[in-house]
Short mmCIF file of C-alpha atoms in Angstrom, two decimals:
data_model
loop_
_atom_site.label_atom_id
_atom_site.label_comp_id
_atom_site.label_asym_id
_atom_site.label_seq_id
_atom_site.Cartn_x
_atom_site.Cartn_y
_atom_site.Cartn_z
CA MET A 1 0.00 0.00 0.00
CA LYS A 2 2.79 2.37 0.87
CA LYS A 3 4.50 1.43 -2.35
CA PHE A 4 1.37 2.28 -4.35
CA LYS A 5 1.04 5.65 -2.62
CA TYR A 6 4.71 6.30 -3.39
CA VAL A 7 4.18 5.51 -7.08
CA LEU A 8 1.16 7.81 -7.25
CA LEU A 9 3.11 10.58 -5.56
CA THR A 10 6.02 10.13 -7.97
CA ILE A 11 3.66 10.28 -10.99
CA PHE A 12 2.02 13.45 -9.60
CA LEU A 13 5.35 15.19 -9.02
CA SER A 14 6.59 14.25 -12.49
CA LEU A 15 3.47 15.68 -14.14
CA THR A 16 3.81 18.87 -12.08
CA LEU A 17 7.46 19.36 -13.14
CA VAL A 18 6.60 18.75 -16.76
CA GLY A 19 3.90 21.38 -16.55
CA CYS A 20 6.32 23.89 -15.00
CA THR A 21 8.85 23.54 -17.84
CA LYS A 22 6.34 23.86 -20.65
CA GLU A 23 7.12 26.78 -23.01
CA PRO A 24 4.66 29.67 -22.63
CA GLU A 25 2.56 30.58 -25.62
CA THR A 26 4.05 33.40 -27.81
CA ILE A 27 2.27 36.73 -27.25
CA GLN A 28 2.00 38.87 -30.36
CA LYS A 29 3.03 42.49 -29.60
CA PRO A 30 1.42 45.29 -31.58
CA GLU A 31 3.71 46.91 -34.20
CA VAL A 32 5.16 50.27 -33.12
CA GLN A 33 5.10 52.85 -35.92
CA THR A 34 8.36 54.92 -36.07
CA PRO A 35 7.51 58.54 -36.86
CA ASN A 36 9.11 59.90 -40.08
CA ILE A 37 11.10 62.81 -38.57
CA PRO A 38 12.92 64.90 -41.21
CA ALA A 39 16.67 65.41 -40.71
CA GLU A 40 17.77 68.73 -39.24
CA PRO A 41 19.01 71.09 -42.00
CA VAL A 42 22.76 71.66 -42.04
CA VAL A 43 23.34 75.40 -41.64
CA GLU A 44 26.86 76.75 -42.14
CA THR A 45 28.26 80.28 -42.07
CA THR A 46 31.52 81.71 -43.37
CA SER A 47 32.89 85.21 -43.67
CA LEU A 48 35.34 87.34 -45.62
CA SER A 49 37.01 90.42 -44.11
CA VAL A 50 37.76 93.44 -46.30
CA ILE A 51 39.71 96.64 -45.64
CA GLY A 52 40.37 99.57 -47.96
CA VAL A 53 42.13 102.90 -48.34
CA GLY A 54 41.91 105.64 -50.94
CA ASP A 55 44.14 107.37 -53.45
CA ALA A 56 47.83 106.69 -53.88
CA LEU A 57 48.39 110.12 -55.42
CA ILE A 58 52.11 110.15 -56.07
CA HIS A 59 53.33 113.69 -56.50
CA ASN A 60 57.02 114.24 -57.17
CA GLY A 61 57.54 115.11 -53.49
CA VAL A 62 56.45 111.61 -52.56
CA TYR A 63 58.57 109.71 -55.06
CA ILE A 64 61.62 111.92 -54.48
CA ASP A 65 61.36 111.01 -50.80
CA ALA A 66 61.26 107.32 -51.80
CA ASN A 67 64.34 107.54 -54.04
CA THR A 68 67.15 105.25 -52.83
CA TYR A 69 69.58 106.88 -55.30
CA GLN A 70 70.63 103.43 -56.41
CA ARG A 71 70.12 102.42 -60.04
CA ASP A 72 68.77 99.28 -61.66
CA SER A 73 70.33 97.44 -64.60
CA ASN A 74 68.64 99.87 -67.02
CA GLY A 75 70.07 102.89 -65.26
CA TYR A 76 66.79 104.00 -63.66
CA TYR A 77 66.60 105.03 -60.03
CA ILE A 78 65.19 102.49 -57.58
CA TYR A 79 62.46 103.67 -55.19
CA ASP A 80 61.39 102.29 -51.82
CA PHE A 81 58.00 103.40 -50.43
CA THR A 82 57.64 100.71 -47.77
CA LYS A 83 58.90 102.90 -44.91
CA MET A 84 55.90 105.20 -45.49
CA PHE A 85 53.39 102.47 -44.61
CA THR A 86 54.75 100.82 -41.45
CA TYR A 87 51.57 101.44 -39.45
CA ILE A 88 49.30 100.48 -42.35
CA LYS A 89 51.04 97.14 -42.85
CA ASP A 90 50.15 96.08 -39.32
CA ILE A 91 46.55 97.32 -39.57
CA ILE A 92 45.69 95.50 -42.78
CA ALA A 93 47.50 92.25 -41.94
CA PRO A 94 44.51 90.37 -40.39
CA TYR A 95 42.15 91.05 -43.31
CA ASP A 96 41.46 88.76 -46.25
CA LEU A 97 41.00 91.41 -48.96
CA LYS A 98 42.94 94.69 -48.93
CA PHE A 99 41.99 97.41 -51.41
CA TYR A 100 43.59 100.66 -52.56
CA ASN A 101 43.18 103.03 -55.49
CA GLN A 102 46.22 103.63 -57.72
CA GLU A 103 45.37 107.22 -58.62
CA THR A 104 48.45 107.97 -60.71
CA VAL A 105 49.41 105.72 -63.57
CA THR A 106 52.48 103.49 -63.28
CA GLY A 107 53.36 104.10 -66.90
CA GLY A 108 56.99 103.00 -67.07
CA LYS A 109 60.16 104.87 -66.11
CA ASN A 110 61.22 104.95 -69.76
CA LEU A 111 58.49 107.58 -70.31
CA GLY A 112 59.86 109.70 -67.49
CA LEU A 113 58.42 110.13 -64.02
CA SER A 114 56.23 113.18 -63.72
CA ASN A 115 54.07 115.32 -61.46
CA TYR A 116 50.72 117.07 -61.77
CA PRO A 117 48.89 117.53 -64.10
CA ASN A 118 50.16 114.55 -66.14
CA PHE A 119 51.46 112.05 -63.64
CA ASN A 120 53.70 109.06 -64.07
CA SER A 121 54.69 107.06 -61.01
CA PRO A 122 57.44 104.50 -60.45
CA ASP A 123 56.41 100.85 -60.54
CA GLU A 124 57.62 100.50 -56.97
CA ILE A 125 54.63 102.34 -55.49
CA GLY A 126 52.38 99.50 -56.62
CA LEU A 127 54.88 96.73 -55.97
CA ASP A 128 55.65 98.02 -52.47
CA LEU A 129 51.98 98.32 -51.55
CA VAL A 130 51.52 94.72 -52.68
CA LYS A 131 54.57 93.79 -50.63
CA ILE A 132 53.00 95.18 -47.45
CA GLY A 133 49.80 93.24 -48.12
CA PHE A 134 47.40 94.96 -50.52
CA ASN A 135 45.81 92.49 -52.94
CA MET A 136 43.03 94.46 -54.67
CA VAL A 137 43.72 97.60 -56.70
CA ASN A 138 41.70 99.92 -58.89
CA LEU A 139 43.59 101.29 -61.91
CA ALA A 140 40.75 103.22 -63.57
CA SER A 141 41.18 106.91 -62.74
CA ASN A 142 41.15 110.27 -64.43
CA HIS A 143 44.96 109.90 -64.67
CA THR A 144 45.10 106.47 -66.34
CA MET A 145 45.77 108.07 -69.74
CA ASP A 146 48.23 110.71 -68.52
CA LYS A 147 51.03 109.05 -70.52
CA TYR A 148 48.74 108.22 -73.41
CA GLU A 149 48.46 104.74 -74.90
CA ALA A 150 52.04 103.78 -74.10
CA GLY A 151 51.67 104.50 -70.39
CA ALA A 152 48.28 102.83 -70.04
CA THR A 153 49.51 99.74 -71.90
CA TYR A 154 52.62 99.51 -69.74
CA SER A 155 50.48 99.80 -66.61
CA ALA A 156 48.07 97.08 -67.72
CA ASN A 157 50.91 94.69 -68.60
CA MET A 158 52.77 95.40 -65.38
CA TRP A 159 49.78 94.76 -63.16
CA LYS A 160 48.63 91.57 -64.85
CA ASN A 161 52.06 90.09 -64.09
CA VAL A 162 51.92 90.92 -60.38
CA LYS A 163 51.01 87.69 -58.57
CA ASP A 164 48.05 87.33 -56.24
CA VAL A 165 46.60 90.76 -56.96
CA TYR A 166 43.13 91.54 -58.30
CA ALA A 167 43.68 94.65 -60.48
CA VAL A 168 40.77 96.20 -62.37
CA GLY A 169 39.90 99.07 -64.69
CA ASN A 170 42.94 99.09 -67.01
CA TYR A 171 43.58 96.26 -69.49
CA SER A 172 45.81 95.40 -72.45
CA SER A 173 43.15 93.74 -74.64
CA TRP A 174 39.40 93.36 -75.13
CA GLU A 175 39.70 89.74 -74.09
CA GLU A 176 41.10 90.75 -70.70
CA ARG A 177 38.61 93.58 -70.28
CA ASN A 178 35.57 91.41 -71.04
CA ALA A 179 36.68 88.32 -69.12
CA VAL A 180 34.51 87.31 -66.17
CA ARG A 181 36.98 87.09 -63.31
CA ILE A 182 35.78 85.18 -60.27
CA GLU A 183 37.85 84.75 -57.14
CA GLU A 184 37.11 82.66 -54.05
CA LYS A 185 38.20 83.02 -50.44
CA ASN A 186 36.83 81.27 -47.35
CA GLY A 187 34.15 79.61 -49.47
CA ILE A 188 32.83 82.96 -50.75
CA THR A 189 33.04 83.79 -54.46
CA TYR A 190 33.40 87.42 -55.50
CA THR A 191 34.19 89.74 -58.35
CA LEU A 192 35.45 93.33 -58.52
CA LEU A 193 34.67 95.80 -61.30
CA GLY A 194 36.35 99.21 -61.64
CA TYR A 195 35.26 102.41 -63.45
CA THR A 196 36.23 106.06 -63.78
CA TYR A 197 34.04 108.99 -64.77
CA GLY A 198 36.64 110.25 -67.29
CA THR A 199 40.30 110.87 -68.15
CA ASN A 200 40.69 114.66 -67.84
CA GLY A 201 40.18 114.98 -71.58
CA MET A 202 43.17 112.78 -72.38
CA PRO A 203 42.26 110.77 -75.46
CA VAL A 204 41.51 107.06 -75.36
CA PRO A 205 42.50 105.52 -78.73
CA SER A 206 39.56 104.44 -80.84
CA GLY A 207 39.19 100.69 -80.75
CA LYS A 208 41.32 100.46 -77.60
CA GLU A 209 38.76 101.57 -75.05
CA TYR A 210 39.80 98.54 -73.00
CA LEU A 211 42.75 100.63 -71.78
CA VAL A 212 40.51 102.33 -69.22
CA ASN A 213 37.00 101.50 -68.01
CA LEU A 214 34.88 104.59 -68.53
CA TYR A 215 31.64 104.48 -66.58
CA SER A 216 28.23 104.41 -68.22
CA ASP A 217 25.00 102.97 -66.87
CA GLU A 218 24.73 100.76 -69.93
CA GLN A 219 28.25 99.31 -69.64
CA ALA A 220 27.97 98.76 -65.89
CA LYS A 221 24.62 97.01 -66.32
CA LYS A 222 26.06 94.73 -68.98
CA ASP A 223 29.12 93.86 -66.88
CA ILE A 224 27.14 93.24 -63.69
CA GLU A 225 24.45 91.12 -65.31
CA LYS A 226 27.15 88.96 -66.88
CA VAL A 227 28.51 87.98 -63.46
CA ARG A 228 25.76 88.59 -60.91
CA ASP A 229 24.39 85.02 -60.91
CA LYS A 230 27.84 83.46 -60.91
CA VAL A 231 29.18 84.85 -57.62
CA ASP A 232 28.15 85.43 -54.03
CA VAL A 233 29.39 89.03 -53.93
CA VAL A 234 29.76 91.80 -56.52
CA MET A 235 31.96 94.77 -55.59
CA VAL A 236 32.35 97.88 -57.72
CA SER A 237 35.15 100.46 -57.49
CA MET A 238 33.93 103.93 -58.53
CA HIS A 239 36.20 106.85 -59.40
CA TRP A 240 33.52 109.53 -59.23
CA GLY A 241 32.21 112.74 -57.73
CA THR A 242 33.57 116.25 -57.32
CA GLU A 243 37.01 117.01 -55.92
CA TYR A 244 37.57 118.59 -52.50
CA THR A 245 34.09 118.19 -51.09
CA HIS A 246 32.88 115.98 -48.24
CA VAL A 247 29.38 115.76 -49.72
CA PRO A 248 28.48 113.17 -52.38
CA THR A 249 26.94 114.71 -55.48
CA ALA A 250 23.43 113.99 -56.68
CA GLU A 251 24.96 112.01 -59.54
CA GLN A 252 26.97 109.85 -57.14
CA ARG A 253 23.80 109.07 -55.23
CA ARG A 254 21.91 108.30 -58.43
CA GLN A 255 24.65 105.95 -59.62
CA ALA A 256 24.83 104.28 -56.21
CA LYS A 257 21.09 103.58 -56.33
CA PHE A 258 21.37 102.34 -59.92
CA LEU A 259 24.14 99.90 -58.99
CA ALA A 260 22.30 98.79 -55.84
CA ASP A 261 19.23 97.99 -57.92
CA LEU A 262 21.42 95.81 -60.17
CA GLY A 263 22.41 93.73 -57.14
CA VAL A 264 25.83 95.17 -56.32
CA ASP A 265 26.78 94.35 -52.74
CA VAL A 266 29.58 96.88 -52.12
CA ILE A 267 30.60 100.16 -53.77
CA ILE A 268 34.06 101.53 -52.94
CA GLY A 269 34.48 105.17 -53.97
CA HIS A 270 37.42 107.52 -54.42
CA HIS A 271 38.60 110.56 -56.44
CA SER A 272 37.46 113.53 -54.34
CA HIS A 273 40.77 113.57 -52.36
CA THR A 274 38.62 114.13 -49.29
CA ILE A 275 36.69 111.69 -47.18
CA GLN A 276 32.97 111.23 -47.79
CA PRO A 277 30.35 109.24 -45.83
CA ILE A 278 29.76 105.52 -45.54
CA GLU A 279 26.08 104.67 -46.02
CA PHE A 280 23.77 101.80 -46.87
CA VAL A 281 21.62 102.17 -49.98
CA ASP A 282 19.03 99.47 -49.39
CA ASP A 283 21.30 96.51 -48.58
CA THR A 284 24.27 97.83 -50.57
CA LEU A 285 27.24 99.21 -48.66
CA VAL A 286 28.43 102.47 -50.23
CA ILE A 287 31.72 104.11 -49.27
CA TYR A 288 31.43 107.37 -51.21
CA SER A 289 35.10 108.34 -50.88
CA LEU A 290 38.05 107.08 -48.90
CA GLY A 291 39.95 110.30 -49.58
CA ASN A 292 43.70 110.40 -50.09
CA PHE A 293 45.81 107.52 -48.90
CA ILE A 294 49.10 109.29 -49.55
CA SER A 295 49.85 112.47 -51.47
CA ALA A 296 51.82 115.71 -51.29
CA GLN A 297 48.69 117.86 -51.26
CA ALA A 298 48.99 120.61 -48.69
CA GLU A 299 45.56 121.33 -47.23
CA GLU A 300 44.39 119.73 -44.01
CA HIS A 301 41.30 118.14 -45.58
CA GLN A 302 43.52 116.61 -48.30
CA ARG A 303 45.84 115.03 -45.74
CA VAL A 304 43.01 113.43 -43.73
CA GLY A 305 42.14 110.08 -45.28
CA MET A 306 39.89 107.20 -44.31
CA ILE A 307 40.54 103.53 -43.73
CA ALA A 308 37.35 101.44 -43.84
CA ALA A 309 36.62 97.79 -43.13
CA PHE A 310 33.67 95.42 -43.29
CA THR A 311 32.80 91.73 -43.18
CA ILE A 312 30.92 89.76 -45.83
CA ASN A 313 28.89 86.92 -44.33
CA LYS A 314 27.53 83.91 -46.21
CA THR A 315 24.98 81.43 -44.86
CA THR A 316 24.25 78.12 -46.56
CA THR A 317 21.51 75.62 -45.74
CA ASP A 318 22.16 72.08 -46.97
CA GLY A 319 24.80 73.50 -49.27
CA VAL A 320 22.53 76.13 -50.84
CA THR A 321 23.27 79.82 -50.26
CA THR A 322 20.42 81.35 -48.26
CA ASP A 323 21.87 84.70 -47.21
CA ILE A 324 24.65 87.18 -48.00
CA ASN A 325 25.00 90.20 -45.76
CA ILE A 326 27.47 92.90 -44.75
CA SER A 327 28.35 93.50 -41.10
CA ASP A 328 31.05 95.04 -38.87
CA VAL A 329 31.28 98.19 -40.99
CA LYS A 330 33.98 100.44 -39.56
CA GLY A 331 35.73 103.64 -40.52
CA ASP A 332 38.57 105.64 -39.04
CA LEU A 333 40.96 108.43 -39.99
CA ILE A 334 44.57 108.44 -41.14
CA TRP A 335 46.97 111.32 -41.66
CA THR A 336 49.68 111.86 -44.29
CA HIS A 337 52.58 113.06 -42.17
CA ARG A 338 55.64 114.79 -43.62
CA THR A 339 58.01 117.60 -42.86
CA SER A 340 57.43 121.10 -44.19
CA TRP A 341 60.24 120.33 -46.69
CA TYR A 342 58.21 117.43 -48.13
CA THR A 343 60.40 114.72 -46.67
CA ASN A 344 59.83 111.75 -44.34
CA PHE A 345 56.38 110.90 -45.66
CA GLU A 346 54.46 108.47 -43.48
CA VAL A 347 50.79 107.46 -43.23
CA ILE A 348 49.83 107.45 -39.55
CA PRO A 349 46.51 106.57 -37.89
CA PHE A 350 45.20 109.37 -35.70
CA SER A 351 45.34 106.92 -32.79
CA LYS A 352 49.16 106.98 -33.13
CA LEU A 353 49.54 110.76 -33.45
CA ASN A 354 50.55 113.24 -30.76
CA ASN A 355 50.92 117.00 -30.59
CA ASN A 356 54.57 116.81 -31.54
CA LEU A 357 53.65 115.13 -34.82
CA LEU A 358 50.47 117.15 -35.45
CA TRP A 359 49.54 120.01 -33.21
CA GLY A 360 45.86 119.89 -32.30
CA TYR A 361 45.44 116.40 -33.77
CA GLN A 362 42.59 115.59 -31.38
CA SER A 363 40.47 118.55 -32.48
CA ILE A 364 41.23 117.74 -36.13
CA TYR A 365 40.09 114.17 -35.54
CA GLU A 366 36.84 115.30 -33.91
CA ARG A 367 36.19 117.69 -36.78
CA TYR A 368 36.43 115.04 -39.51
CA LYS A 369 35.22 111.92 -37.74
CA PRO A 370 31.49 112.80 -38.09
CA VAL A 371 31.86 112.79 -41.89
CA ILE A 372 32.26 109.00 -41.83
CA ASN A 373 28.73 108.35 -40.53
CA LYS A 374 26.64 111.42 -41.34
CA THR A 375 23.36 109.54 -40.97
CA ASN A 376 24.26 108.11 -37.55
CA ASP A 377 23.51 104.62 -38.83
CA SER A 378 23.97 102.16 -35.96
CA ARG A 379 25.42 99.62 -38.40
CA ILE A 380 28.46 101.84 -39.02
CA GLN A 381 31.16 102.18 -36.38
CA THR A 382 33.86 104.83 -36.20
CA GLY A 383 37.21 104.84 -34.44
CA PHE A 384 38.28 101.19 -34.81
CA ILE A 385 42.06 101.59 -35.26
CA SER A 386 44.08 101.09 -32.10
#
């Protein structure tokens, strides 16, 4: 009997253990739908810094001061202007693009160096300014034809052989003049066009109008439309206005509006030999005149020049350009220092002057500084040079 009970108990325990090890039935879970979330757009920004000065107006006093009294292999005197720009070299060094206006033609020493009214400047003024860092230069001025076709041709050929410089406004052929030149820096593409209002009545040979870019609305429109859709930024150098005034003319303002409507981003002006305001025309930055960079002109307002800087910003979304804008617009004053005997020329920021160098320099600075930002636009700063 005990044995039978034991057998029954064994069978019961065995069945219980088998039941405990049986695999549970598979439970079907409902499918979870993953939401289709679009990827975040990739937004990138880059910038290009630009700085500029005005007219390199090389009177004989300036180039005589630069004469080393050593001669080259052709027997011509060698000139060194670098000592005149010690302060400027340091100021422009951090910027990507560095502009100046070559007011007087570099027409070749074989034609003879000369002073006002028909200038001819030594090559070294351009080469030395490139040496200290300038890499954009306007060659279209009312003095481009001062040494006629020979001088303008020499200038064009000289400048096209200077490496890493964007020179505009004076060419040696129609092919060069009409070429679409696009440069790129920091992922931003840009072009520079240069024009002058005239050539002081000096003749431009028929069929060789490429020697100097004379401004007309029609020509500017044609040039801009040819490149506008190919670059991020269009800059235009304008040799315009009336000399020795701080006020832009009605024609300057009309041309600025015309160029702005064509999509020009920046207009850099010169020729008046005096500083004129920086303004925005719609979204276009307009520097009406940077004044003289260096010259031997005598009057106070001719010796006060401007140095201006700005930043070009580009935004892309998923690789497509979505915005181009101008920011960090700044302007400050520089002074052409020299002795009363027209020696020891040097361009000095007002921030580096003292009463021994220029008596009353602070009051002079306060007198001219308001010209930079006549409209009190909060986007334009003054006094940035330290």
